[in-house]
Amino acid sequence: MALLLPLLSACASAEKLTIGLMPAPEAIVKGLLKGAATDQRPISELPGGGMLYVTDRVPSEKVGGSFYESVRGGTLRAGEAKVAVQNPDLTWDEMRRDALIKKKGGAIDLRVTAVEEFGLLETPALPGAPPVDTPGGPAAGKLAEEINARLALSPDKDVFIFIHGFRVNFENPVLVGAELWHFLGYQGAFISYSWPATTKVTAYVGDIETAMATARNLRELIAFIETSTKAERIHIIAHSAGTRLAVRAMDQVALINRHATGSSPRLGNKIENVILIGSDIDRDAFIASIADGLLTAQRHLVIYGSSKDSALRASRAITGHGRLGSMFSGTDLSDPMNGLFRNNPERISYIDVTGVEGVDDGLGHSYFRSSPWVSSDILMKLAYRLYPEERGLVRDTATGIMSFPADYIERMSVIRTAKRNAPGRRTSPYSGIKAQSTPPR
């Protein structure tokens, strides 16, 4: 039981329906995301009216608790959640100014006050059904309408999907998604994907199985966004056990495409970035996914790892196997891992965050929120699709692993002066910053 304790406390408290606002990312402080968080409307008035969510949880009938239970529903549901703070008149712009004082980040509590469910996204799951199913019905039409309405307000037509980790309730990913979308300046459309993780302290094994079981639903959501909305790119940000869900869905995308005929539409053609944070995936299982074509499922796969992640150390003790989100030692990079990061820089990046400011807060597992450096790097990747070196990171030539240098802030700051219209790159609408080109797939 002692080995379980760090892991069981790794994610947000299951009982707490609020979260404290994360510290302001350094990219915000330095003005590199100047379009972010400068809205004069009250925080409860998110663009479009609230945070979009998709879940395969069962709706709750309890009064005063979570809006959805930690029970597998099997079918996708979509809706919109209302987000508020303790001061209903506080604007996003005022919150930004408070958040710039990093120590005050957690002093502003976010909470979900209401949800409007659009209904079931009807998806056939019968034997013999086509390998690529897309949701249909009135709820699907409403979800597409809401996504397109948000895309119409944005110069870039990107859809972002956030996937949470182990032992959190329905509200947690909605609130974290609201934070990330806020600091992105409400670009594109943001969807919080809330899979039915449980809230029991002994639920680790069950949650892992649930994450794997719900991957098909994520794949269907991706297919729906690609075919039924005006999205041009899809980005997936997954944390902890949620990375299993994301990778399994990408596995399915790769395998479906491998066996598709020439006339079949390619699934996942709009998937730009898949970002894995604190990934609780067996390293050997990850290598098997690579062998099955995982790198063909998205344009860029980004992995963040830390040797200070206590939750993943506990997971290794429980499972007996190394975790993808734990940093690699020299022996870990032997065959078949050796050369993967070094030889495929346009398709995969592994980023070492060990030692970065704020990474070891708490159990060192939710550093994408606690570290202003890591959150900056993620947001810069999502906003501008820059390669790691263009975001201020440095590469180890022997392993290909990226890291944050001591002068990261200075390096990141000079990105603003990046040359416009560099050969082979699309000009970003943001401050002349270069955007990542699309490598062949």
PDB file of N, CA and C in Angstrom, residues 292-329:
ATOM      1  N   ASP A 292       4.307  -0.374 -35.131  1.00  0.00           N
ATOM      2  CA  ASP A 292       3.052  -0.509 -35.868  1.00  0.00           C
ATOM      3  C   ASP A 292       2.667   0.760 -36.625  1.00  0.00           C
ATOM      4  N   GLY A 293       3.529   1.778 -36.588  1.00  0.00           N
ATOM      5  CA  GLY A 293       3.279   2.977 -37.390  1.00  0.00           C
ATOM      6  C   GLY A 293       2.735   4.164 -36.643  1.00  0.00           C
ATOM      7  N   LEU A 294       2.954   4.227 -35.312  1.00  0.00           N
ATOM      8  CA  LEU A 294       2.410   5.330 -34.522  1.00  0.00           C
ATOM      9  C   LEU A 294       2.815   6.697 -35.075  1.00  0.00           C
ATOM     10  N   LEU A 295       4.033   6.828 -35.577  1.00  0.00           N
ATOM     11  CA  LEU A 295       4.500   8.132 -36.046  1.00  0.00           C
ATOM     12  C   LEU A 295       3.780   8.603 -37.305  1.00  0.00           C
ATOM     13  N   THR A 296       3.018   7.723 -37.942  1.00  0.00           N
ATOM     14  CA  THR A 296       2.255   8.135 -39.125  1.00  0.00           C
ATOM     15  C   THR A 296       0.874   8.670 -38.777  1.00  0.00           C
ATOM     16  N   ALA A 297       0.499   8.565 -37.515  1.00  0.00           N
ATOM     17  CA  ALA A 297      -0.868   8.933 -37.120  1.00  0.00           C
ATOM     18  C   ALA A 297      -1.049  10.417 -36.882  1.00  0.00           C
ATOM     19  N   GLN A 298       0.039  11.166 -36.674  1.00  0.00           N
ATOM     20  CA  GLN A 298      -0.017  12.602 -36.465  1.00  0.00           C
ATOM     21  C   GLN A 298       1.234  13.219 -37.074  1.00  0.00           C
ATOM     22  N   ARG A 299       1.213  14.523 -37.240  1.00  0.00           N
ATOM     23  CA  ARG A 299       2.385  15.172 -37.831  1.00  0.00           C
ATOM     24  C   ARG A 299       3.533  15.257 -36.843  1.00  0.00           C
ATOM     25  N   HIS A 300       3.233  15.477 -35.573  1.00  0.00           N
ATOM     26  CA  HIS A 300       4.312  15.567 -34.579  1.00  0.00           C
ATOM     27  C   HIS A 300       3.831  14.987 -33.253  1.00  0.00           C
ATOM     28  N   LEU A 301       4.606  14.072 -32.724  1.00  0.00           N
ATOM     29  CA  LEU A 301       4.350  13.478 -31.411  1.00  0.00           C
ATOM     30  C   LEU A 301       5.338  14.087 -30.425  1.00  0.00           C
ATOM     31  N   VAL A 302       4.824  14.694 -29.363  1.00  0.00           N
ATOM     32  CA  VAL A 302       5.659  15.379 -28.365  1.00  0.00           C
ATOM     33  C   VAL A 302       5.482  14.681 -27.025  1.00  0.00           C
ATOM     34  N   ILE A 303       6.592  14.317 -26.395  1.00  0.00           N
ATOM     35  CA  ILE A 303       6.565  13.620 -25.111  1.00  0.00           C
ATOM     36  C   ILE A 303       7.356  14.435 -24.094  1.00  0.00           C
ATOM     37  N   TYR A 304       6.755  14.721 -22.947  1.00  0.00           N
ATOM     38  CA  TYR A 304       7.446  15.400 -21.849  1.00  0.00           C
ATOM     39  C   TYR A 304       7.751  14.376 -20.767  1.00  0.00           C
ATOM     40  N   GLY A 305       8.996  14.381 -20.288  1.00  0.00           N
ATOM     41  CA  GLY A 305       9.398  13.423 -19.269  1.00  0.00           C
ATOM     42  C   GLY A 305      10.194  14.071 -18.158  1.00  0.00           C
ATOM     43  N   SER A 306      10.143  13.465 -16.969  1.00  0.00           N
ATOM     44  CA  SER A 306      10.857  13.998 -15.800  1.00  0.00           C
ATOM     45  C   SER A 306      11.330  12.855 -14.913  1.00  0.00           C
ATOM     46  N   SER A 307      12.553  12.970 -14.420  1.00  0.00           N
ATOM     47  CA  SER A 307      13.061  11.978 -13.472  1.00  0.00           C
ATOM     48  C   SER A 307      12.574  12.250 -12.059  1.00  0.00           C
ATOM     49  N   LYS A 308      11.858  13.370 -11.863  1.00  0.00           N
ATOM     50  CA  LYS A 308      11.351  13.732 -10.540  1.00  0.00           C
ATOM     51  C   LYS A 308       9.856  13.428 -10.388  1.00  0.00           C
ATOM     52  N   ASP A 309       9.304  12.687 -11.315  1.00  0.00           N
ATOM     53  CA  ASP A 309       7.880  12.370 -11.290  1.00  0.00           C
ATOM     54  C   ASP A 309       7.645  11.198 -10.334  1.00  0.00           C
ATOM     55  N   SER A 310       7.217  11.511  -9.108  1.00  0.00           N
ATOM     56  CA  SER A 310       7.013  10.479  -8.090  1.00  0.00           C
ATOM     57  C   SER A 310       5.877   9.531  -8.446  1.00  0.00           C
ATOM     58  N   ALA A 311       4.860  10.026  -9.119  1.00  0.00           N
ATOM     59  CA  ALA A 311       3.733   9.173  -9.491  1.00  0.00           C
ATOM     60  C   ALA A 311       4.184   8.077 -10.447  1.00  0.00           C
ATOM     61  N   LEU A 312       5.046   8.421 -11.400  1.00  0.00           N
ATOM     62  CA  LEU A 312       5.514   7.419 -12.350  1.00  0.00           C
ATOM     63  C   LEU A 312       6.509   6.459 -11.706  1.00  0.00           C
ATOM     64  N   ARG A 313       7.242   6.922 -10.711  1.00  0.00           N
ATOM     65  CA  ARG A 313       8.111   5.987  -9.972  1.00  0.00           C
ATOM     66  C   ARG A 313       7.255   4.953  -9.245  1.00  0.00           C
ATOM     67  N   ALA A 314       6.137   5.407  -8.685  1.00  0.00           N
ATOM     68  CA  ALA A 314       5.232   4.469  -8.019  1.00  0.00           C
ATOM     69  C   ALA A 314       4.623   3.508  -9.024  1.00  0.00           C
ATOM     70  N   SER A 315       4.276   4.022 -10.200  1.00  0.00           N
ATOM     71  CA  SER A 315       3.703   3.163 -11.231  1.00  0.00           C
ATOM     72  C   SER A 315       4.698   2.092 -11.659  1.00  0.00           C
ATOM     73  N   ARG A 316       5.956   2.468 -11.765  1.00  0.00           N
ATOM     74  CA  ARG A 316       6.974   1.485 -12.132  1.00  0.00           C
ATOM     75  C   ARG A 316       7.104   0.426 -11.044  1.00  0.00           C
ATOM     76  N   ALA A 317       7.035   0.852  -9.789  1.00  0.00           N
ATOM     77  CA  ALA A 317       7.131  -0.107  -8.685  1.00  0.00           C
ATOM     78  C   ALA A 317       5.960  -1.085  -8.708  1.00  0.00           C
ATOM     79  N   ILE A 318       4.791  -0.598  -9.089  1.00  0.00           N
ATOM     80  CA  ILE A 318       3.606  -1.441  -9.121  1.00  0.00           C
ATOM     81  C   ILE A 318       3.648  -2.405 -10.304  1.00  0.00           C
ATOM     82  N   THR A 319       4.015  -1.883 -11.469  1.00  0.00           N
ATOM     83  CA  THR A 319       3.955  -2.689 -12.691  1.00  0.00           C
ATOM     84  C   THR A 319       5.230  -3.461 -12.974  1.00  0.00           C
ATOM     85  N   GLY A 320       6.356  -2.968 -12.434  1.00  0.00           N
ATOM     86  CA  GLY A 320       7.640  -3.609 -12.711  1.00  0.00           C
ATOM     87  C   GLY A 320       8.250  -3.196 -14.036  1.00  0.00           C
ATOM     88  N   HIS A 321       7.679  -2.166 -14.695  1.00  0.00           N
ATOM     89  CA  HIS A 321       8.173  -1.763 -16.010  1.00  0.00           C
ATOM     90  C   HIS A 321       8.361  -0.249 -16.070  1.00  0.00           C
ATOM     91  N   GLY A 322       9.379   0.190 -16.827  1.00  0.00           N
ATOM     92  CA  GLY A 322       9.660   1.607 -16.977  1.00  0.00           C
ATOM     93  C   GLY A 322       8.526   2.332 -17.672  1.00  0.00           C
ATOM     94  N   ARG A 323       8.313   3.591 -17.303  1.00  0.00           N
ATOM     95  CA  ARG A 323       7.226   4.396 -17.857  1.00  0.00           C
ATOM     96  C   ARG A 323       7.789   5.379 -18.878  1.00  0.00           C
ATOM     97  N   LEU A 324       7.012   5.658 -19.910  1.00  0.00           N
ATOM     98  CA  LEU A 324       7.449   6.550 -20.974  1.00  0.00           C
ATOM     99  C   LEU A 324       7.745   7.954 -20.456  1.00  0.00           C
ATOM    100  N   GLY A 325       6.967   8.424 -19.469  1.00  0.00           N
ATOM    101  CA  GLY A 325       7.134   9.779 -18.976  1.00  0.00           C
ATOM    102  C   GLY A 325       8.227   9.953 -17.953  1.00  0.00           C
ATOM    103  N   SER A 326       8.944   8.865 -17.604  1.00  0.00           N
ATOM    104  CA  SER A 326      10.121   8.962 -16.734  1.00  0.00           C
ATOM    105  C   SER A 326      11.348   9.121 -17.621  1.00  0.00           C
ATOM    106  N   MET A 327      12.293   9.943 -17.193  1.00  0.00           N
ATOM    107  CA  MET A 327      13.467  10.187 -18.018  1.00  0.00           C
ATOM    108  C   MET A 327      14.283   8.918 -18.221  1.00  0.00           C
ATOM    109  N   PHE A 328      14.937   8.855 -19.368  1.00  0.00           N
ATOM    110  CA  PHE A 328      15.734   7.694 -19.742  1.00  0.00           C
ATOM    111  C   PHE A 328      17.158   7.801 -19.206  1.00  0.00           C
ATOM    112  N   SER A 329      17.688   6.667 -18.739  1.00  0.00           N
ATOM    113  CA  SER A 329      19.120   6.593 -18.425  1.00  0.00           C
ATOM    114  C   SER A 329      19.841   6.124 -19.683  1.00  0.00           C
TER     115      SER A 329
END
